[in-house]
Amino acid sequence: MAASKGAPDLYSTFLASAPGAFIAKQAGLPQPEKLRRYKAGEPPLAGPVLIGGNGRLVEPLRELLSDYPQSQPHDDKHGGLVFDATGIGNVAELEQLFKFFQPVIRNLAPSARVVVIGTTPEETSSVDEHIAQRALEGFTRSVGKEVKRGATAQLVYISPNASTGLSGLESTLRFLLSAKSAFVDGQVIAVGDADSQAPASWDKPLAGKVAVVTGAARGIGATIAEVLARDGATVIAADIPAAGEALSQTANKVGGTSLALDVTSPDAGEVLSKHLLERHGGADIIVHNAGITRDKTLANMDDARWNSVIGVNLAAPQRITDELVESGALKEGGRVVDVSSIAGIAGNRGQTNYGTSKAGVIGLVHASAPVLAKKNITINAVAPGFIETAMTAAIPFATREAGRRMSSLLQGGETVDVAELVSYFASPASNAVTGQVVRVCGQSLLGA
Ligand code: NAD
């Protein structure tokens, strides 16, 4: 996979040297861990998984994870801790979390995974249960801030109506319990009640699927194209005509095709629909990654900066999705993945235009999910934090350093981290996952 083309992380390079590591330790400086990332053929976790809890899901969970090596509470170096918290029905029972996690939380392998599974609070059957289930969020996010050495913690809510086979949960669990979720931390994902079919191979979950990635000439989009192709998809890499050579390079690298497409042109949806229907019989996946920044404080903003950012980042994804769905170029059962940003959650100085556009993307996902569900199309968003790209290399040094370190994982992410999250949403096995916005930010303090 291509390395991210960001500015060099000199601090991490310094720490990787013996004297650097020594000085940093003595001075109590933050010590980012080299995160474990996906490599085909390697086990998903860095060690065995300990499963606990006494809710309705614990036995089905053991069944679902039967191909993962399992550990016992007294073992050290757990690669994962999975806790079924669906049995927690009131405040007093929250003590179950403490009893399970407190004795074992110190004994995690580097890049370990903590996953708590609860019942979607809005779908619980009593006030007591709603309160207790909502409380899991604070617990999980706090655990994410405490665990060290690249370990992460997430909460998955599942609908109480999901069948006990838990097939709809499997793609989410496998993603979170793997090196693919290296930079996703402190997140909450709600899974609906639909059943899912496991792919023939979890290493090629997108086999036979056709995917369009906008803004694919470079940066995050180029890596999304690579990861979707790695996972089996035929990729159409789209970007502005001026991207020319870089776009062809992406397309060649992933064995796909390129399409010159300015997403803001009035006929973009029509052109894309026609292309997909004529050449591919339609597409299964559209990733709206094309995005721009045109930073200025509001007082200094001109209307061109405002309009271009809203146009590329928000208006285009909305219009193009509408047209692809209407024309049938996005097939029934399709996947829409939008790219938001933590700036759309937290806001950012000098980015009123960008923050507006990226918050609008969240609205787009929430509003469209129930509508698209009628065609079994899911729509979700990834919200990247600090990712090492040309975009973030342009940020002034001090702000860039703060962006990297002010997170639980103490470093910036790589473009592949965003791409892995996109591929999880795009999987046919993620049909029970819609309307979700998941940050890929190393649990950045921004907007936390
Ligand atoms: P980038 O500037 O490296 O790449 C963006 C790509 O989009 C370019 O190839 C560009 O040509 C293309 N593009 C721009 N306008 C277009 C248009 N009108 N039609 C078609 N293509 C167009 O940016 P990146 O860092 O790779 O960011 C990709 C996405 O991730 C963007 O939506 C961005 O807002 C988002 N994001 C990035 C970060 C980060 O840290 N880099 C953080 C949060 C969100």
Short mmCIF file of C-alpha atoms and ligand atoms in Angstrom, two decimals:
data_model
loop_
_atom_site.label_atom_id
_atom_site.label_comp_id
_atom_site.label_asym_id
_atom_site.label_seq_id
_atom_site.Cartn_x
_atom_site.Cartn_y
_atom_site.Cartn_z
CA MET A 1 0.00 0.00 0.00
CA ALA A 2 1.31 3.49 -0.82
CA ALA A 3 2.68 5.35 2.18
CA SER A 4 0.90 8.60 2.98
CA LYS A 5 2.61 11.59 1.39
CA GLY A 6 2.52 13.79 4.47
CA ALA A 7 5.22 15.86 6.16
CA PRO A 8 7.75 13.62 7.94
CA ASP A 9 6.85 12.93 11.59
CA LEU A 10 10.28 13.87 12.92
CA TYR A 11 9.27 13.34 16.52
CA SER A 12 8.32 9.69 15.89
CA THR A 13 11.55 9.18 13.92
CA PHE A 14 13.50 10.64 16.85
CA LEU A 15 11.69 8.35 19.30
CA ALA A 16 12.46 5.32 17.15
CA SER A 17 16.17 5.91 17.80
CA ALA A 18 17.64 4.51 21.03
CA PRO A 19 18.79 7.87 22.43
CA GLY A 20 15.50 9.47 21.43
CA ALA A 21 13.47 6.83 23.22
CA PHE A 22 15.66 7.22 26.32
CA ILE A 23 15.37 11.02 26.44
CA ALA A 24 11.62 10.96 25.84
CA LYS A 25 11.09 8.45 28.63
CA GLN A 26 13.19 10.45 31.11
CA ALA A 27 11.40 13.67 30.19
CA GLY A 28 7.95 12.05 30.33
CA LEU A 29 7.24 13.01 26.70
CA PRO A 30 4.40 11.29 24.80
CA GLN A 31 5.55 8.05 23.21
CA PRO A 32 3.49 7.07 20.17
CA GLU A 33 3.37 3.34 19.46
CA LYS A 34 4.02 2.01 15.96
CA LEU A 35 0.49 0.84 15.17
CA ARG A 36 -0.11 -2.67 13.95
CA ARG A 37 -1.72 -2.48 10.50
CA TYR A 38 -3.34 -5.10 8.26
CA LYS A 39 -1.13 -7.47 6.32
CA ALA A 40 -2.71 -10.33 4.40
CA GLY A 41 -2.09 -13.65 6.09
CA GLU A 42 -1.35 -12.21 9.54
CA PRO A 43 -3.74 -12.95 12.41
CA PRO A 44 -6.30 -10.18 12.94
CA LEU A 45 -5.31 -9.64 16.58
CA ALA A 46 -1.92 -9.39 18.27
CA GLY A 47 -2.94 -12.06 20.80
CA PRO A 48 -5.88 -14.15 22.01
CA VAL A 49 -9.26 -12.63 22.84
CA LEU A 50 -11.00 -12.74 26.21
CA ILE A 51 -14.80 -12.76 26.01
CA GLY A 52 -16.88 -11.76 29.04
CA GLY A 53 -20.26 -10.54 30.22
CA ASN A 54 -23.50 -12.35 30.85
CA GLY A 55 -25.97 -10.79 28.45
CA ARG A 56 -28.03 -12.46 25.77
CA LEU A 57 -25.15 -12.35 23.30
CA VAL A 58 -22.23 -13.88 25.12
CA GLU A 59 -22.74 -17.42 23.86
CA PRO A 60 -23.49 -16.36 20.25
CA LEU A 61 -20.38 -14.15 20.46
CA ARG A 62 -18.21 -17.09 21.45
CA GLU A 63 -19.64 -18.95 18.48
CA LEU A 64 -19.05 -16.01 16.12
CA LEU A 65 -15.45 -15.62 17.28
CA SER A 66 -14.69 -19.33 17.41
CA ASP A 67 -11.90 -18.94 14.84
CA TYR A 68 -10.06 -16.46 17.11
CA PRO A 69 -7.71 -17.90 19.74
CA GLN A 70 -9.30 -17.33 23.18
CA SER A 71 -7.62 -16.36 26.45
CA GLN A 72 -8.49 -16.76 30.14
CA PRO A 73 -8.79 -13.88 32.66
CA HIS A 74 -5.47 -14.71 34.37
CA ASP A 75 -3.51 -14.71 31.07
CA ASP A 76 -1.42 -11.72 30.17
CA LYS A 77 -1.10 -10.05 26.75
CA HIS A 78 -4.73 -10.26 25.68
CA GLY A 79 -4.99 -9.27 22.01
CA GLY A 80 -8.62 -8.31 22.55
CA LEU A 81 -11.26 -7.94 25.25
CA VAL A 82 -14.87 -8.33 24.16
CA PHE A 83 -17.59 -7.72 26.71
CA ASP A 84 -21.26 -8.42 26.23
CA ALA A 85 -22.90 -5.60 28.18
CA THR A 86 -26.43 -6.30 26.91
CA GLY A 87 -27.21 -7.94 30.26
CA ILE A 88 -26.79 -4.62 32.07
CA GLY A 89 -30.32 -3.47 32.73
CA ASN A 90 -29.89 -0.77 35.36
CA VAL A 91 -27.36 1.48 37.01
CA ALA A 92 -26.38 -0.98 39.76
CA GLU A 93 -25.48 -3.57 37.15
CA LEU A 94 -22.90 -1.27 35.58
CA GLU A 95 -20.61 -2.76 38.21
CA GLN A 96 -20.28 -5.74 35.85
CA LEU A 97 -18.03 -3.55 33.68
CA PHE A 98 -15.76 -2.80 36.58
CA LYS A 99 -15.58 -6.44 37.69
CA PHE A 100 -14.64 -7.72 34.25
CA PHE A 101 -12.29 -5.02 33.03
CA GLN A 102 -10.49 -3.81 36.14
CA PRO A 103 -8.40 -6.96 36.76
CA VAL A 104 -7.44 -7.46 33.09
CA ILE A 105 -7.09 -3.98 31.59
CA ARG A 106 -3.40 -3.79 32.43
CA ASN A 107 -2.64 -7.01 30.57
CA LEU A 108 -3.07 -5.98 26.96
CA ALA A 109 -0.80 -6.72 24.03
CA PRO A 110 0.35 -3.69 21.96
CA SER A 111 -2.40 -2.61 19.51
CA ALA A 112 -4.95 -4.63 21.52
CA ARG A 113 -8.66 -4.13 20.90
CA VAL A 114 -11.34 -3.51 23.53
CA VAL A 115 -14.92 -3.88 22.29
CA VAL A 116 -18.02 -3.43 24.44
CA ILE A 117 -21.33 -4.59 23.00
CA GLY A 118 -24.55 -3.05 24.21
CA THR A 119 -28.18 -2.60 23.22
CA THR A 120 -29.06 0.53 21.20
CA PRO A 121 -30.33 2.81 24.01
CA GLU A 122 -33.27 4.19 21.97
CA GLU A 123 -34.50 0.64 21.41
CA THR A 124 -34.32 -0.56 25.03
CA SER A 125 -37.48 -1.58 26.84
CA SER A 126 -37.20 0.51 30.02
CA VAL A 127 -35.88 3.80 31.35
CA ASP A 128 -33.46 1.94 33.63
CA GLU A 129 -32.01 -0.03 30.75
CA HIS A 130 -31.76 3.04 28.49
CA ILE A 131 -29.74 4.89 31.15
CA ALA A 132 -27.41 1.96 31.79
CA GLN A 133 -26.83 1.28 28.11
CA ARG A 134 -26.13 4.94 27.36
CA ALA A 135 -23.60 4.93 30.20
CA LEU A 136 -21.48 2.44 28.25
CA GLU A 137 -20.39 5.28 25.99
CA GLY A 138 -18.62 7.16 28.76
CA PHE A 139 -17.00 3.98 29.96
CA THR A 140 -15.69 2.95 26.56
CA ARG A 141 -14.43 6.36 25.56
CA SER A 142 -12.62 6.70 28.89
CA VAL A 143 -11.03 3.27 28.51
CA GLY A 144 -9.82 4.41 25.07
CA LYS A 145 -8.03 7.30 26.74
CA GLU A 146 -6.40 5.08 29.36
CA VAL A 147 -5.14 2.09 27.42
CA LYS A 148 -1.65 2.44 26.04
CA ARG A 149 0.65 1.20 23.29
CA GLY A 150 -1.71 1.52 20.36
CA ALA A 151 -4.65 -0.23 22.04
CA THR A 152 -8.13 1.07 21.17
CA ALA A 153 -11.62 0.83 22.67
CA GLN A 154 -14.98 0.92 20.88
CA LEU A 155 -18.65 0.46 21.67
CA VAL A 156 -21.01 -1.39 19.37
CA TYR A 157 -24.73 -1.05 19.93
CA ILE A 158 -26.90 -3.72 18.44
CA SER A 159 -30.64 -3.63 17.97
CA PRO A 160 -32.50 -5.85 20.46
CA ASN A 161 -34.42 -7.21 17.47
CA ALA A 162 -31.30 -8.66 15.81
CA SER A 163 -31.40 -12.44 15.54
CA THR A 164 -29.21 -14.35 17.98
CA GLY A 165 -27.12 -15.63 15.07
CA LEU A 166 -25.62 -12.12 15.12
CA SER A 167 -24.69 -12.30 11.43
CA GLY A 168 -25.40 -8.56 11.05
CA LEU A 169 -22.79 -7.81 13.71
CA GLU A 170 -20.03 -9.92 12.21
CA SER A 171 -18.50 -7.45 9.73
CA THR A 172 -18.35 -4.75 12.42
CA LEU A 173 -16.77 -7.07 14.98
CA ARG A 174 -14.22 -8.41 12.52
CA PHE A 175 -13.26 -4.90 11.48
CA LEU A 176 -12.87 -3.67 15.05
CA LEU A 177 -11.04 -6.83 16.15
CA SER A 178 -8.39 -6.42 13.49
CA ALA A 179 -5.39 -4.34 12.52
CA LYS A 180 -7.62 -2.62 9.93
CA SER A 181 -9.11 -0.41 12.64
CA ALA A 182 -5.66 0.80 13.83
CA PHE A 183 -6.57 4.51 13.92
CA VAL A 184 -10.28 4.18 14.85
CA ASP A 185 -10.55 4.78 18.58
CA GLY A 186 -13.26 5.68 21.08
CA GLN A 187 -16.04 5.20 18.53
CA VAL A 188 -19.66 4.10 18.82
CA ILE A 189 -21.22 2.13 15.97
CA ALA A 190 -24.90 1.15 15.93
CA VAL A 191 -25.82 -2.03 14.09
CA GLY A 192 -29.41 -2.65 13.02
CA ASP A 193 -31.44 -5.83 13.10
CA ALA A 194 -30.85 -7.10 9.55
CA ASP A 195 -29.16 -10.45 9.01
CA SER A 196 -26.10 -10.58 6.78
CA GLN A 197 -24.36 -13.12 4.66
CA ALA A 198 -20.66 -13.67 5.29
CA PRO A 199 -18.51 -13.18 2.18
CA ALA A 200 -16.84 -16.22 0.64
CA SER A 201 -13.55 -14.76 1.94
CA TRP A 202 -13.11 -12.07 4.60
CA ASP A 203 -9.91 -11.11 2.74
CA LYS A 204 -11.87 -10.35 -0.45
CA PRO A 205 -15.21 -9.06 0.84
CA LEU A 206 -15.79 -6.85 -2.22
CA ALA A 207 -15.22 -9.55 -4.84
CA GLY A 208 -17.41 -8.92 -7.88
CA LYS A 209 -18.37 -5.38 -6.80
CA VAL A 210 -17.96 -2.20 -8.85
CA ALA A 211 -16.84 0.88 -6.93
CA VAL A 212 -16.46 4.56 -7.84
CA VAL A 213 -14.07 6.71 -5.83
CA THR A 214 -14.09 10.48 -6.41
CA GLY A 215 -10.93 12.51 -5.81
CA ALA A 216 -8.92 9.34 -6.44
CA ALA A 217 -5.86 10.93 -8.09
CA ARG A 218 -3.97 11.37 -4.85
CA GLY A 219 -4.09 11.40 -1.04
CA ILE A 220 -6.83 9.55 0.80
CA GLY A 221 -8.82 8.88 -2.39
CA ALA A 222 -5.92 7.11 -4.11
CA THR A 223 -5.51 4.82 -1.09
CA ILE A 224 -9.26 4.15 -0.90
CA ALA A 225 -9.06 3.01 -4.54
CA GLU A 226 -6.15 0.72 -3.67
CA VAL A 227 -7.84 -0.83 -0.63
CA LEU A 228 -11.17 -1.39 -2.38
CA ALA A 229 -9.26 -3.09 -5.23
CA ARG A 230 -7.24 -5.14 -2.75
CA ASP A 231 -10.55 -6.26 -1.24
CA GLY A 232 -11.78 -7.46 -4.62
CA ALA A 233 -13.65 -4.52 -6.17
CA THR A 234 -13.35 -3.24 -9.74
CA VAL A 235 -12.53 0.43 -9.23
CA ILE A 236 -13.43 3.47 -11.30
CA ALA A 237 -11.09 6.24 -10.18
CA ALA A 238 -12.61 9.68 -10.80
CA ASP A 239 -11.05 13.12 -10.44
CA ILE A 240 -10.98 16.53 -12.13
CA PRO A 241 -9.68 16.57 -15.72
CA ALA A 242 -6.55 18.48 -14.57
CA ALA A 243 -5.56 15.49 -12.39
CA GLY A 244 -4.66 13.67 -15.66
CA GLU A 245 -1.50 11.66 -15.16
CA ALA A 246 -1.89 11.13 -11.40
CA LEU A 247 -5.39 9.76 -11.96
CA SER A 248 -4.20 7.33 -14.64
CA GLN A 249 -1.51 6.17 -12.26
CA THR A 250 -4.08 5.35 -9.56
CA ALA A 251 -6.26 3.54 -12.09
CA ASN A 252 -3.32 1.51 -13.44
CA LYS A 253 -2.09 0.64 -9.98
CA VAL A 254 -5.46 -0.78 -8.95
CA GLY A 255 -6.18 -2.47 -12.28
CA GLY A 256 -9.21 -0.22 -12.72
CA THR A 257 -10.27 2.58 -15.05
CA SER A 258 -10.12 6.33 -14.75
CA LEU A 259 -12.86 8.86 -15.37
CA ALA A 260 -12.30 12.61 -15.72
CA LEU A 261 -15.16 14.09 -13.70
CA ASP A 262 -15.50 17.41 -11.95
CA VAL A 263 -18.06 16.54 -9.29
CA THR A 264 -19.37 20.12 -9.29
CA SER A 265 -20.26 20.22 -12.96
CA PRO A 266 -24.06 20.36 -13.37
CA ASP A 267 -24.14 17.15 -15.44
CA ALA A 268 -21.73 15.16 -13.20
CA GLY A 269 -24.46 12.81 -11.93
CA GLU A 270 -25.81 12.24 -15.40
CA VAL A 271 -22.36 11.62 -16.93
CA LEU A 272 -21.43 9.21 -14.15
CA SER A 273 -24.76 7.36 -14.36
CA LYS A 274 -24.39 6.91 -18.11
CA HIS A 275 -20.79 5.74 -17.77
CA LEU A 276 -21.67 3.21 -15.09
CA LEU A 277 -24.74 1.83 -16.81
CA GLU A 278 -23.10 1.55 -20.23
CA ARG A 279 -19.73 0.17 -19.16
CA HIS A 280 -20.46 -1.75 -15.97
CA GLY A 281 -24.19 -2.33 -15.80
CA GLY A 282 -24.24 -0.06 -12.72
CA ALA A 283 -22.14 0.31 -9.58
CA ASP A 284 -22.37 -1.18 -6.09
CA ILE A 285 -20.31 1.39 -4.20
CA ILE A 286 -19.84 5.16 -4.46
CA VAL A 287 -17.26 6.86 -2.27
CA HIS A 288 -17.59 10.66 -2.19
CA ASN A 289 -14.03 11.47 -1.22
CA ALA A 290 -13.32 14.53 -3.42
CA GLY A 291 -12.87 17.48 -1.10
CA ILE A 292 -11.17 20.84 -0.85
CA THR A 293 -10.22 23.41 1.76
CA ARG A 294 -10.12 27.17 1.12
CA ASP A 295 -9.27 28.49 4.59
CA LYS A 296 -9.85 32.05 5.80
CA THR A 297 -11.46 33.40 8.93
CA LEU A 298 -15.05 34.35 8.26
CA ALA A 299 -14.22 38.06 8.36
CA ASN A 300 -11.73 37.55 5.52
CA MET A 301 -13.71 34.98 3.53
CA ASP A 302 -14.78 35.79 -0.03
CA ASP A 303 -17.77 34.21 -1.68
CA ALA A 304 -15.64 32.12 -4.08
CA ARG A 305 -14.00 30.31 -1.15
CA TRP A 306 -17.32 29.79 0.54
CA ASN A 307 -19.14 28.54 -2.52
CA SER A 308 -16.42 26.26 -3.87
CA VAL A 309 -16.02 24.39 -0.58
CA ILE A 310 -19.76 23.92 -0.07
CA GLY A 311 -20.07 22.93 -3.72
CA VAL A 312 -17.39 20.22 -3.80
CA ASN A 313 -17.74 18.84 -0.27
CA LEU A 314 -21.49 18.87 0.30
CA ALA A 315 -23.68 19.83 -2.65
CA ALA A 316 -21.94 17.42 -5.06
CA PRO A 317 -22.21 14.27 -2.92
CA GLN A 318 -25.90 14.99 -2.27
CA ARG A 319 -26.76 15.63 -5.91
CA ILE A 320 -24.69 12.82 -7.37
CA THR A 321 -26.08 10.23 -4.96
CA ASP A 322 -29.63 11.36 -5.77
CA GLU A 323 -28.99 11.03 -9.50
CA LEU A 324 -27.23 7.65 -9.22
CA VAL A 325 -30.11 6.26 -7.19
CA GLU A 326 -32.75 7.73 -9.47
CA SER A 327 -31.11 6.43 -12.65
CA GLY A 328 -30.51 3.02 -11.11
CA ALA A 329 -26.76 3.41 -11.73
CA LEU A 330 -26.28 2.71 -8.02
CA LYS A 331 -27.79 -0.72 -7.70
CA GLU A 332 -30.25 -1.90 -5.07
CA GLY A 333 -28.23 -3.02 -2.06
CA GLY A 334 -25.62 -0.39 -2.92
CA ARG A 335 -23.26 1.40 -0.56
CA VAL A 336 -22.71 5.15 -0.27
CA VAL A 337 -19.72 6.27 1.76
CA ASP A 338 -19.21 9.99 2.37
CA VAL A 339 -16.12 11.65 3.75
CA SER A 340 -16.76 14.10 6.56
CA SER A 341 -14.11 15.41 8.97
CA ILE A 342 -13.65 16.06 12.66
CA ALA A 343 -13.79 19.73 11.61
CA GLY A 344 -17.46 19.04 10.86
CA ILE A 345 -17.90 17.86 14.45
CA ALA A 346 -15.66 20.23 16.39
CA GLY A 347 -15.46 23.22 14.06
CA ASN A 348 -12.11 24.74 13.22
CA ARG A 349 -10.75 28.28 13.17
CA GLY A 350 -10.43 29.53 9.60
CA GLN A 351 -12.74 26.79 8.32
CA THR A 352 -16.31 28.08 8.62
CA ASN A 353 -16.85 27.00 5.01
CA TYR A 354 -15.22 23.58 5.47
CA GLY A 355 -16.80 22.93 8.90
CA THR A 356 -20.21 23.79 7.46
CA SER A 357 -19.72 21.45 4.51
CA LYS A 358 -18.47 18.54 6.61
CA ALA A 359 -21.20 18.92 9.25
CA GLY A 360 -23.67 19.02 6.37
CA VAL A 361 -22.29 15.65 5.23
CA ILE A 362 -23.27 14.24 8.63
CA GLY A 363 -26.78 15.62 8.12
CA LEU A 364 -26.80 14.09 4.65
CA VAL A 365 -26.00 10.66 6.07
CA HIS A 366 -28.56 10.86 8.86
CA ALA A 367 -31.34 12.17 6.62
CA SER A 368 -30.69 9.81 3.72
CA ALA A 369 -30.25 6.54 5.61
CA PRO A 370 -33.96 5.83 6.18
CA VAL A 371 -34.86 6.91 2.63
CA LEU A 372 -32.18 4.80 0.93
CA ALA A 373 -33.02 1.84 3.18
CA LYS A 374 -36.10 1.29 0.99
CA LYS A 375 -33.67 0.16 -1.73
CA ASN A 376 -31.43 -1.63 0.77
CA ILE A 377 -28.78 1.00 0.11
CA THR A 378 -26.71 2.02 3.12
CA ILE A 379 -25.10 5.43 3.61
CA ASN A 380 -22.38 6.11 6.16
CA ALA A 381 -19.59 8.60 6.67
CA VAL A 382 -16.00 8.43 7.76
CA ALA A 383 -14.77 11.46 9.69
CA PRO A 384 -10.98 11.60 9.48
CA GLY A 385 -8.92 13.47 12.04
CA PHE A 386 -5.28 14.26 11.40
CA ILE A 387 -4.19 12.12 8.45
CA GLU A 388 -0.68 12.44 6.99
CA THR A 389 -1.34 13.83 3.48
CA ALA A 390 -0.42 16.77 1.27
CA MET A 391 -3.41 18.57 2.85
CA THR A 392 -2.04 18.28 6.40
CA ALA A 393 1.61 18.77 5.33
CA ALA A 394 0.57 22.32 4.40
CA ILE A 395 -0.49 23.10 7.99
CA PRO A 396 2.00 25.28 9.95
CA PHE A 397 4.48 23.22 12.03
CA ALA A 398 3.19 23.92 15.56
CA THR A 399 -0.45 23.34 14.63
CA ARG A 400 0.57 20.17 12.79
CA GLU A 401 2.42 18.84 15.85
CA ALA A 402 -0.58 19.62 18.07
CA GLY A 403 -2.87 17.85 15.58
CA ARG A 404 -0.71 14.74 15.75
CA ARG A 405 -0.15 14.52 19.50
CA MET A 406 -3.49 15.68 20.91
CA SER A 407 -5.05 12.27 20.58
CA SER A 408 -5.11 9.01 22.49
CA LEU A 409 -2.79 7.37 19.93
CA LEU A 410 -0.38 10.36 19.99
CA GLN A 411 0.17 10.38 16.21
CA GLY A 412 -1.39 11.18 12.87
CA GLY A 413 -3.13 8.47 10.91
CA GLU A 414 -2.25 7.11 7.49
CA THR A 415 -4.46 7.28 4.43
CA VAL A 416 -4.87 3.51 4.64
CA ASP A 417 -6.63 3.91 8.01
CA VAL A 418 -9.41 5.91 6.36
CA ALA A 419 -9.53 3.48 3.45
CA GLU A 420 -9.96 0.44 5.71
CA LEU A 421 -12.97 2.08 7.38
CA VAL A 422 -14.46 2.90 3.97
CA SER A 423 -14.02 -0.71 2.85
CA TYR A 424 -15.76 -1.99 5.99
CA PHE A 425 -18.77 0.25 5.28
CA ALA A 426 -18.69 -0.82 1.62
CA SER A 427 -18.80 -4.53 2.42
CA PRO A 428 -21.94 -6.45 1.45
CA ALA A 429 -21.76 -7.94 4.97
CA SER A 430 -22.23 -4.43 6.45
CA ASN A 431 -25.86 -4.23 5.29
CA ALA A 432 -27.03 -3.78 8.90
CA VAL A 433 -24.84 -0.68 9.30
CA THR A 434 -26.35 2.58 8.03
CA GLY A 435 -26.63 6.21 9.10
CA GLN A 436 -23.34 5.96 11.01
CA VAL A 437 -20.58 8.54 11.25
CA VAL A 438 -17.34 7.00 12.46
CA ARG A 439 -14.29 9.03 13.23
CA VAL A 440 -10.89 7.78 12.20
CA CYS A 441 -8.86 10.11 14.34
CA GLY A 442 -6.92 8.15 16.98
CA GLN A 443 -9.44 9.55 19.50
CA SER A 444 -8.41 13.14 18.82
CA LEU A 445 -9.28 15.56 21.58
CA LEU A 446 -10.78 17.86 18.97
CA GLY A 447 -14.53 17.63 19.18
CA ALA A 448 -14.31 14.74 21.62
P1 NAD B 1 -6.21 15.91 -1.39
O1 NAD B 1 -6.27 17.38 -1.67
O2 NAD B 1 -4.87 15.28 -1.29
O3 NAD B 1 -7.05 15.12 -2.50
C1 NAD B 1 -8.34 15.53 -2.87
C2 NAD B 1 -8.63 15.05 -4.29
O4 NAD B 1 -9.94 15.51 -4.64
C3 NAD B 1 -7.64 15.63 -5.32
O5 NAD B 1 -7.13 14.61 -6.15
C4 NAD B 1 -8.49 16.63 -6.09
O6 NAD B 1 -8.09 16.80 -7.44
C5 NAD B 1 -9.88 16.00 -5.97
N1 NAD B 1 -10.92 17.00 -6.22
C6 NAD B 1 -10.99 18.27 -5.76
N2 NAD B 1 -12.04 18.90 -6.30
C7 NAD B 1 -12.66 18.01 -7.12
C8 NAD B 1 -13.78 18.08 -7.97
N3 NAD B 1 -14.49 19.21 -8.09
N4 NAD B 1 -14.13 16.99 -8.68
C9 NAD B 1 -13.42 15.85 -8.56
N5 NAD B 1 -12.33 15.72 -7.78
C10 NAD B 1 -11.95 16.80 -7.07
O7 NAD B 1 -7.05 15.71 -0.06
P2 NAD B 1 -7.05 14.50 1.00
O8 NAD B 1 -6.31 14.92 2.20
O9 NAD B 1 -6.71 13.21 0.36
O10 NAD B 1 -8.60 14.51 1.41
C11 NAD B 1 -9.57 13.62 0.87
C12 NAD B 1 -10.88 13.81 1.63
O11 NAD B 1 -10.67 13.61 3.03
C13 NAD B 1 -11.47 15.21 1.49
O12 NAD B 1 -12.86 15.12 1.43
C14 NAD B 1 -11.03 15.89 2.78
O13 NAD B 1 -11.87 16.96 3.12
C15 NAD B 1 -11.14 14.73 3.75
N6 NAD B 1 -10.34 14.88 4.99
C16 NAD B 1 -8.97 14.89 4.96
C17 NAD B 1 -8.27 15.00 6.16
C18 NAD B 1 -6.76 14.96 6.23
O14 NAD B 1 -6.21 14.98 7.33
N7 NAD B 1 -6.06 14.88 5.11
C19 NAD B 1 -8.96 15.13 7.36
C20 NAD B 1 -10.35 15.15 7.34
C21 NAD B 1 -11.03 15.00 6.14
#
